[in-house]
PDB file of C-alpha atoms and ligand atoms in Angstrom:
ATOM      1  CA  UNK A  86     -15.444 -10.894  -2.138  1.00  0.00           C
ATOM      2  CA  UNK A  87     -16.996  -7.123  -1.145  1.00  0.00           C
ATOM      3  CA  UNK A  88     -15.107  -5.212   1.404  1.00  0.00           C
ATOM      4  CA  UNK A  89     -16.606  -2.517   3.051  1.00  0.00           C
ATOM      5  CA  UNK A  90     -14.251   0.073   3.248  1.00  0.00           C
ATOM      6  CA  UNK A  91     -14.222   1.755   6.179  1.00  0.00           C
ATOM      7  CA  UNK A  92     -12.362   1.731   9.854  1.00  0.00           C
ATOM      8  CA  UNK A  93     -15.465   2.598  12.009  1.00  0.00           C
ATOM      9  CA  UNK A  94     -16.450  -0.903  13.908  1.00  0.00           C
ATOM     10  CA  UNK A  95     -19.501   0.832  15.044  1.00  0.00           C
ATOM     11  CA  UNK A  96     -20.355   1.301  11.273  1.00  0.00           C
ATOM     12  CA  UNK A  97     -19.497  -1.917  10.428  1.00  0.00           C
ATOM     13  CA  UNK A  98     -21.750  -3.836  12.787  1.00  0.00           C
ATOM     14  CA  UNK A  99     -24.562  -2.191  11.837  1.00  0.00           C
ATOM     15  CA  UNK A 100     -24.163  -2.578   8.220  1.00  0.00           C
ATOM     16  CA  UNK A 101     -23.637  -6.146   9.240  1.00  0.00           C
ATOM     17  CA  UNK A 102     -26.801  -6.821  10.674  1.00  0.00           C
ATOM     18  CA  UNK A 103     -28.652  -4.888   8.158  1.00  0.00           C
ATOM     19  CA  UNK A 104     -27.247  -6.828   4.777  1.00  0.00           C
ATOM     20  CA  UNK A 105     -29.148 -10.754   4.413  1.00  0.00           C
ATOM     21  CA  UNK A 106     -27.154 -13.515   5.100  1.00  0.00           C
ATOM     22  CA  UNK A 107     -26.536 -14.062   1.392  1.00  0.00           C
ATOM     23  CA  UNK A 108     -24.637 -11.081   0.746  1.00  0.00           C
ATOM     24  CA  UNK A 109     -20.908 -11.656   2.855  1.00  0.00           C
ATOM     25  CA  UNK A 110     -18.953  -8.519   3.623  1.00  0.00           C
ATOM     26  CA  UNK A 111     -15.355  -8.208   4.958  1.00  0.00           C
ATOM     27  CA  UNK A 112     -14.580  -4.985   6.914  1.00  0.00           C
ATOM     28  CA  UNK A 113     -11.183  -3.776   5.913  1.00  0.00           C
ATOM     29  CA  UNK A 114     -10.055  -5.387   9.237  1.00  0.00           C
ATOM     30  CA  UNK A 115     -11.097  -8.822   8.095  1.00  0.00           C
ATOM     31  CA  UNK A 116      -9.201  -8.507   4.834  1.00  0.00           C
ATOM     32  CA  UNK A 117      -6.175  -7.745   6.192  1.00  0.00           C
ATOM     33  CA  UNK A 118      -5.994  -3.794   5.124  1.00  0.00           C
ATOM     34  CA  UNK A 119      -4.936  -1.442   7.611  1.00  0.00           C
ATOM     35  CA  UNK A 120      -4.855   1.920   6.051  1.00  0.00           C
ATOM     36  CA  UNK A 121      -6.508   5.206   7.179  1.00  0.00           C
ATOM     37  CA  UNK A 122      -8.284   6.876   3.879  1.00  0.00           C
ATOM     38  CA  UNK A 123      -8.560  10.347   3.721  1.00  0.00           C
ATOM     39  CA  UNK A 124     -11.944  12.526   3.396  1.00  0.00           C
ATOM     40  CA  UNK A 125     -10.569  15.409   1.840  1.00  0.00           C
ATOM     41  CA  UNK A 126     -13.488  16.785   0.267  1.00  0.00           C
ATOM     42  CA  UNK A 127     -16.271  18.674   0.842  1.00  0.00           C
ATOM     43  CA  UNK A 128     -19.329  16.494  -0.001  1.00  0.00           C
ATOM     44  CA  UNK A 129     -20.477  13.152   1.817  1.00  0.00           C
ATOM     45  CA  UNK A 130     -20.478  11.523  -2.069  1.00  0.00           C
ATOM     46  CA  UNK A 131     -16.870  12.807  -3.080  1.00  0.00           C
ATOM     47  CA  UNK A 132     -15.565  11.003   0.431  1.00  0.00           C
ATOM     48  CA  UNK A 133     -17.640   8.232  -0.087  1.00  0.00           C
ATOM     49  CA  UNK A 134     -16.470   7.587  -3.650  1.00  0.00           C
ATOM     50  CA  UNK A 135     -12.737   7.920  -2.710  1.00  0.00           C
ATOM     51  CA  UNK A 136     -13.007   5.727   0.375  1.00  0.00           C
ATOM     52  CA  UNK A 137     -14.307   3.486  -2.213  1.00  0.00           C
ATOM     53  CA  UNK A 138     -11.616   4.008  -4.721  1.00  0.00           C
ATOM     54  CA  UNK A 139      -8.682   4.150  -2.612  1.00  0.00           C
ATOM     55  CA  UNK A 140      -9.238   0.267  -1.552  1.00  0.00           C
ATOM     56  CA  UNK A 141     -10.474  -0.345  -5.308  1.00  0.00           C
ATOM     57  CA  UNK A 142      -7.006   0.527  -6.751  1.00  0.00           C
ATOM     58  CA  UNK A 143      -5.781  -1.754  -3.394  1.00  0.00           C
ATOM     59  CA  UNK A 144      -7.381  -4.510  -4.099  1.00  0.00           C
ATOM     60  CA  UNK A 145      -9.198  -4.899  -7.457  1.00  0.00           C
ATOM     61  CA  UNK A 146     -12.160  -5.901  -5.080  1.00  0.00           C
ATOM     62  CA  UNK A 147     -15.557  -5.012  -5.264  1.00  0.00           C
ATOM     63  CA  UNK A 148     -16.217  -2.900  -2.633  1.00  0.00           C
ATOM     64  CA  UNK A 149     -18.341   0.134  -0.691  1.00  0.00           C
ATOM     65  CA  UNK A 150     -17.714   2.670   1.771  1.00  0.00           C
ATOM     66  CA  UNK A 151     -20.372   5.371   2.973  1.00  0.00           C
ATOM     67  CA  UNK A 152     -20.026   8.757   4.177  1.00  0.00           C
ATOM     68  CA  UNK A 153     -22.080  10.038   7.184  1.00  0.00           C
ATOM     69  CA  UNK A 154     -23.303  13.708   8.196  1.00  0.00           C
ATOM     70  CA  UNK A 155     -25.437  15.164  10.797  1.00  0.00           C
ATOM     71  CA  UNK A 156     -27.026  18.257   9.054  1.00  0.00           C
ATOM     72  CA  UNK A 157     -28.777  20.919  11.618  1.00  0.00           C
ATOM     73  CA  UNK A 158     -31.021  23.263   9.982  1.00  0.00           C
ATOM     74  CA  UNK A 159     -30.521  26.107  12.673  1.00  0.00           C
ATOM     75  CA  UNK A 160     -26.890  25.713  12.001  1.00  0.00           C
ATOM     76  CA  UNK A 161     -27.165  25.983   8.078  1.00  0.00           C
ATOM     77  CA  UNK A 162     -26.572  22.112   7.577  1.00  0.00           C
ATOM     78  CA  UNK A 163     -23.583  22.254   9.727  1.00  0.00           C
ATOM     79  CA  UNK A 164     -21.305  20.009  11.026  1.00  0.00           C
ATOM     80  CA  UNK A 165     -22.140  18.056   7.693  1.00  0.00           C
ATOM     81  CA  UNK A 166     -19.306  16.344   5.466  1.00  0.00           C
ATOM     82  CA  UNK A 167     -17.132  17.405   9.080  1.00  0.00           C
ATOM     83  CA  UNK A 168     -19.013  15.686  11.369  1.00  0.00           C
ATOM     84  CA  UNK A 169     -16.561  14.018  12.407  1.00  0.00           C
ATOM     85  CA  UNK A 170     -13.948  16.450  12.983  1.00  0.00           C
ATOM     86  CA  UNK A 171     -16.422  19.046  14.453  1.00  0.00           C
ATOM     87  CA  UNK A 172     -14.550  20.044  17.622  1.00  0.00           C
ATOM     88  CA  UNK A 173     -10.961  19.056  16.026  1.00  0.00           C
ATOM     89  CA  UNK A 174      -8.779  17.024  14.731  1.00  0.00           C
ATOM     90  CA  UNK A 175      -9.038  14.786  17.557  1.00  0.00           C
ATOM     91  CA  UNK A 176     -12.244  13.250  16.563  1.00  0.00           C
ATOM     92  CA  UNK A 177     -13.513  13.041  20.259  1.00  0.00           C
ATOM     93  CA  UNK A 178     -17.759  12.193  20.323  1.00  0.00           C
ATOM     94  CA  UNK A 179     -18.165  13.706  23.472  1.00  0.00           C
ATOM     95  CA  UNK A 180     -16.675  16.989  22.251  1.00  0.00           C
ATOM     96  CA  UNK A 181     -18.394  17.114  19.411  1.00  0.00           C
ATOM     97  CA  UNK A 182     -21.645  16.891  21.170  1.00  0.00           C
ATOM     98  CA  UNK A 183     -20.957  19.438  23.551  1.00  0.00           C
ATOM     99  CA  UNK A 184     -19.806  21.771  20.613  1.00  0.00           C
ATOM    100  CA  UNK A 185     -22.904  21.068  19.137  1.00  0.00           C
ATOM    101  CA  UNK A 186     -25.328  21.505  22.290  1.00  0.00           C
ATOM    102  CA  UNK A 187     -23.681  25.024  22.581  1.00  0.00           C
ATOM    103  CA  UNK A 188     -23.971  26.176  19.276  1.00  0.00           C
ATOM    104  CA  UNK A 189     -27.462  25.176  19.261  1.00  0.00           C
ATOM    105  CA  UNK A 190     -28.001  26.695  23.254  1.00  0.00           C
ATOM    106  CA  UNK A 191     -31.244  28.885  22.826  1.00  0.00           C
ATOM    107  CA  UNK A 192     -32.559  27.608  19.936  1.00  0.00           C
ATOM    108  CA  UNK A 193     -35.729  25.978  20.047  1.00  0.00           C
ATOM    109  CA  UNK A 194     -35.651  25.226  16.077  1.00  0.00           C
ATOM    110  CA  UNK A 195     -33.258  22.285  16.367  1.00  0.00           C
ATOM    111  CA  UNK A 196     -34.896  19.911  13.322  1.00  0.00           C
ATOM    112  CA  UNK A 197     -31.971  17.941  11.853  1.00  0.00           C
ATOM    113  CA  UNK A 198     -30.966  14.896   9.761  1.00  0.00           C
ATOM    114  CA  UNK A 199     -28.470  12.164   9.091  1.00  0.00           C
ATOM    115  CA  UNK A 200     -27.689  11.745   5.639  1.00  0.00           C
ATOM    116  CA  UNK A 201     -25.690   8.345   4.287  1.00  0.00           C
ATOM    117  CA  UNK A 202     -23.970   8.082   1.236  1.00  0.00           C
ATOM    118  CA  UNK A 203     -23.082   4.612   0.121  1.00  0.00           C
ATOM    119  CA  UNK A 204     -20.216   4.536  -2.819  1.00  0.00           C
ATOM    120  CA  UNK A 205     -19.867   1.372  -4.421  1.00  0.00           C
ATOM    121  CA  UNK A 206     -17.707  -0.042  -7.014  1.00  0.00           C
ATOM    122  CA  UNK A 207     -19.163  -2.975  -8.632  1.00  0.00           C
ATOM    123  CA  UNK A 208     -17.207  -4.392 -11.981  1.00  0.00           C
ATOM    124  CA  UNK A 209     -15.440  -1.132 -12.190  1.00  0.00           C
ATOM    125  CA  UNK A 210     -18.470   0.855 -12.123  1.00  0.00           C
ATOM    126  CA  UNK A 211     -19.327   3.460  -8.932  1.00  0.00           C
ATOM    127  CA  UNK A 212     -22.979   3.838  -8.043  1.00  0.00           C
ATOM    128  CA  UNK A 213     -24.353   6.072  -5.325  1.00  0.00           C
ATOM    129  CA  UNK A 214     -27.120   5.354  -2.363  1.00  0.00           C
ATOM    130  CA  UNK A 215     -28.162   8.183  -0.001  1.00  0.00           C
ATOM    131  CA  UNK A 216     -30.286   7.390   2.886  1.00  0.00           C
ATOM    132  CA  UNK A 217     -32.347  10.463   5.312  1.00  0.00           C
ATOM    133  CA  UNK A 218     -33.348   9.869   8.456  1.00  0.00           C
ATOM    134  CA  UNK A 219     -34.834  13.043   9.633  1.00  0.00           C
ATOM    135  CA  UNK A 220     -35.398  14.624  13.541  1.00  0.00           C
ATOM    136  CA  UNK A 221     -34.373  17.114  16.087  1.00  0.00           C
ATOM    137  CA  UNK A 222     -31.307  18.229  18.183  1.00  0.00           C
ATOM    138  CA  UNK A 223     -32.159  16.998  22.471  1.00  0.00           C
ATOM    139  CA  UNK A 224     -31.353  19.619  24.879  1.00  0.00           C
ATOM    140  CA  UNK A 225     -28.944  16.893  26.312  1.00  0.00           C
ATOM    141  CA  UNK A 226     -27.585  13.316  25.638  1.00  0.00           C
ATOM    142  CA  UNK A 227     -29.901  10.625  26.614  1.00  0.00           C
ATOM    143  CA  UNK A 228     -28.910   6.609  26.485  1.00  0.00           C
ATOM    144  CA  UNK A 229     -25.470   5.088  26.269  1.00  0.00           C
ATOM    145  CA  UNK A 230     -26.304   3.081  23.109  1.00  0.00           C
ATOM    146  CA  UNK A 231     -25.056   3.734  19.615  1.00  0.00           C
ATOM    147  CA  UNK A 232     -22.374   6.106  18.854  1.00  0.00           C
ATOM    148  CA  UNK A 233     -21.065   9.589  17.303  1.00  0.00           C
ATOM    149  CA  UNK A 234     -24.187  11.726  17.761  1.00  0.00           C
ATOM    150  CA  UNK A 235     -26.326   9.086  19.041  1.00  0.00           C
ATOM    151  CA  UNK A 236     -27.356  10.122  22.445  1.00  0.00           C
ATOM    152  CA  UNK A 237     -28.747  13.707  21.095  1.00  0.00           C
ATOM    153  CA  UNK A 238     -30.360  12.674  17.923  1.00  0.00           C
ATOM    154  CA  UNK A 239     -34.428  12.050  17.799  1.00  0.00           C
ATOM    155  CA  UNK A 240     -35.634  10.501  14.922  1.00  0.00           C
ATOM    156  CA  UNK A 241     -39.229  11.783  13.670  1.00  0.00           C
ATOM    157  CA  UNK A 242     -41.736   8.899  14.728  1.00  0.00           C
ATOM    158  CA  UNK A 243     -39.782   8.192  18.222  1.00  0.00           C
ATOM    159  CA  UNK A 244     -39.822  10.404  21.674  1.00  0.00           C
ATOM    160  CA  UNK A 245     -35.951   8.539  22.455  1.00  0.00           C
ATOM    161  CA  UNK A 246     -32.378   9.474  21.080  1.00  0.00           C
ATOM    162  CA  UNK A 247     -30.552   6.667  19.205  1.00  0.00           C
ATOM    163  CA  UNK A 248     -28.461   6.869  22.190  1.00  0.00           C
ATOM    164  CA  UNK A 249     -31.497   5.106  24.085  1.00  0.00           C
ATOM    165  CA  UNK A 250     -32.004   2.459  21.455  1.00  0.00           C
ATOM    166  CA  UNK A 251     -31.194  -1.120  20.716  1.00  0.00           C
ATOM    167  CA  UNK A 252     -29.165  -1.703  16.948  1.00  0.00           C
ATOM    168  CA  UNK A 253     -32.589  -3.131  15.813  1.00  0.00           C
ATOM    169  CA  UNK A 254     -34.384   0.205  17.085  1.00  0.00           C
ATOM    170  CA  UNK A 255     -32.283   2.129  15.526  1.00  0.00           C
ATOM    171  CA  UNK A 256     -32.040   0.615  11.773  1.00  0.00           C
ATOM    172  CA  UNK A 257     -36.081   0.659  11.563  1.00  0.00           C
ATOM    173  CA  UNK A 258     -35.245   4.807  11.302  1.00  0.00           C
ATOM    174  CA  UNK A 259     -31.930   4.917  10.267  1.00  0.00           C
ATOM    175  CA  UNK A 260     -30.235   6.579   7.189  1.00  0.00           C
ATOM    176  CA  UNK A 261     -27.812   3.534   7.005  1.00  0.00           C
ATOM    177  CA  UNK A 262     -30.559   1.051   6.724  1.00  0.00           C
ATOM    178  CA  UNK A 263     -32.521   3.459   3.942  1.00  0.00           C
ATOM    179  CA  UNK A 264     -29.005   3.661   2.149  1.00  0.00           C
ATOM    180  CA  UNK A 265     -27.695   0.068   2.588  1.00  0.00           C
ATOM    181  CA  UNK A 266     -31.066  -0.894   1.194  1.00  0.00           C
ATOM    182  CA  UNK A 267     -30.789   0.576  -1.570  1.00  0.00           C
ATOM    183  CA  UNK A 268     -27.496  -1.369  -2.240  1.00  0.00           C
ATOM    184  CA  UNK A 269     -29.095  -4.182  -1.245  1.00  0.00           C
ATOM    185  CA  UNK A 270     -31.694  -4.264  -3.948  1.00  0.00           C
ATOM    186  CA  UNK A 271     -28.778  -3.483  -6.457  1.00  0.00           C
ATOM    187  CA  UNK A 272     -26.535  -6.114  -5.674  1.00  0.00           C
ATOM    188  CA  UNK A 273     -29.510  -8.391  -5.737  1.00  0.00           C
ATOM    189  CA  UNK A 274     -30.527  -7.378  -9.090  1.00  0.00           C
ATOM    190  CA  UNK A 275     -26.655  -7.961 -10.495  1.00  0.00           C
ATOM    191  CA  UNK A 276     -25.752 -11.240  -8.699  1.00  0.00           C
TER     192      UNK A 276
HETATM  193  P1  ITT B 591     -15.006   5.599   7.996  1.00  0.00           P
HETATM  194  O1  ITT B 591     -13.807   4.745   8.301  1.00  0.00           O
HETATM  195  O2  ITT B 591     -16.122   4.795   7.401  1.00  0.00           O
HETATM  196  O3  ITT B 591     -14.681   6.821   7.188  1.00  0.00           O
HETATM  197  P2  ITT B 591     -15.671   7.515  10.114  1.00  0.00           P
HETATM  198  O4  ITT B 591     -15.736   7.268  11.583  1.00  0.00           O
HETATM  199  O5  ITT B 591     -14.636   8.446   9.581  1.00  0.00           O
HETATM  200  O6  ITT B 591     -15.595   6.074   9.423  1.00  0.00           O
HETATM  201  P3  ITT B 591     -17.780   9.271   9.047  1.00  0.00           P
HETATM  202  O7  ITT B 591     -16.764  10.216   8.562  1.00  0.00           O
HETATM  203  O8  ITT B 591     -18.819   8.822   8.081  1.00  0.00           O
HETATM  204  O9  ITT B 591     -17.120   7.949   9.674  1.00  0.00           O
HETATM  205  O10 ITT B 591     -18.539   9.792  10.336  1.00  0.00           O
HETATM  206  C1  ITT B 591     -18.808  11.150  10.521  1.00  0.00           C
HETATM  207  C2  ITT B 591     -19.191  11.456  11.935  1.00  0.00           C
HETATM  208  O11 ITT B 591     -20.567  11.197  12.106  1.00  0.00           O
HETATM  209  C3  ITT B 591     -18.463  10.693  13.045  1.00  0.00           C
HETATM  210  O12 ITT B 591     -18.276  11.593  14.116  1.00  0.00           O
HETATM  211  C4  ITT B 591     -19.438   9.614  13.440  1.00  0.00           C
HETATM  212  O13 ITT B 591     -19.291   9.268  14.807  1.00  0.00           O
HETATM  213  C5  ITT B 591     -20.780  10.290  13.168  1.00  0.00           C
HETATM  214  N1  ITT B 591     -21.777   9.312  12.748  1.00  0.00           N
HETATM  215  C6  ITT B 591     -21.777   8.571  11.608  1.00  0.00           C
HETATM  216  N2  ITT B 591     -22.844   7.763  11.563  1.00  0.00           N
HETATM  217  C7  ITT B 591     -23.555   7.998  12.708  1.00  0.00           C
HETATM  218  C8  ITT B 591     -24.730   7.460  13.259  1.00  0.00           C
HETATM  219  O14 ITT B 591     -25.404   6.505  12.653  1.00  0.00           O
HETATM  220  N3  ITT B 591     -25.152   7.924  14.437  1.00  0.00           N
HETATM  221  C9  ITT B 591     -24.471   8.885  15.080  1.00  0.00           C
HETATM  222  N4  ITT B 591     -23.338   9.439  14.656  1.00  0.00           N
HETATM  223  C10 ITT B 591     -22.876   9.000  13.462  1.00  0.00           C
END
């Protein structure tokens, strides 16, 4: 079994789609584990890597988790490793957004990226995958599709948010599909 250690569902279906039907995954959900891991630290890699290891010591599984930032340029690579947590501890998208939208109000530089970090532990060994999808910052939220930073976020190569896309639209530009990939080709090379 791999379990893919994380809570998000949104997350989860994605990866889902993206991985062949020869590699099975079970969300923490679908193995039974309900625990909230911590991100404590201030890189995408050192949460990803102790998502991972938290559910390792858990369950002697194999298993991955992946980190996820939104890194503005105008805003120094903020909100970053605390995307998540941008406008609190609440964790609400819509805040975040808004937070976002004003700290970028008047700035007409608004290129940006997601970066994924996928942390696996295979046979007691971690390996890391990034994935980039780079783009720019909308004026306002477009689309109802997606989630987090979705609606605002225009990937280089399209004139819609992610917000305005199907799944499928989404993983031909999306940093999950670069990183997941990546694991893809690994765990095919191993098993
Ligand atoms: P885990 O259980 O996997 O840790 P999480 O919801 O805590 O799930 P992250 O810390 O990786 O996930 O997410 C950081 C923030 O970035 C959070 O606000 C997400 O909504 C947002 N986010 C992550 N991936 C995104 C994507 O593909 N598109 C838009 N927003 C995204």
């Amino acid at each position: 079994m791999l379990i893919f250690a994380t809570n998000n569902e949104n997350k989860a279906r994605e990866v889902q789609a993206i991985l062949p039907a020869g590699i099975k995954v079970s969300t923490l959900k679908e193995a039974g584990i309900d625990q909230d891991i911590p991100e404590p630290y201030d890189t995408l890699e050192e949460n990803a890597l102790e998502k991972a290891r938290v559910i390792h010591r858990l369950t002697g599984n194999n298993c991955f988790s992946e980190d996820t930032g939104l890194e503005v340029e105008a805003l120094d690579g903020a909100p970053g490793v605390h995307s998540a947590r941008y406008a609190g501890e609440h964790r609400s998208n819509e805040a975040n957004i808004a937070l976002l939208l004003h700290n970028l109000e008047g700035k007409t530089a608004r290129r940006a990226r997601f970066r994924t970090v996928v942390a696996l532990i295979w046979n007691n060994e971690e390996h890391l995958f990034e994935g980039v999808c780079t783009g720019h910052i909308a004026f306002a939220p477009t689309g109802s599709g997606g989630f987090g930073y979705d609606p605002i976020f225009i990937p280089e190569g399209s004139d819609r948010s992610f917000g305005e896309m199907t799944m499928e639209e989404k993983s031909r530009y999306s940093h999950r599909k670069k990183a997941v990939a990546q694991l893809v080709a690994f765990l095919n090379q191993v098993s």
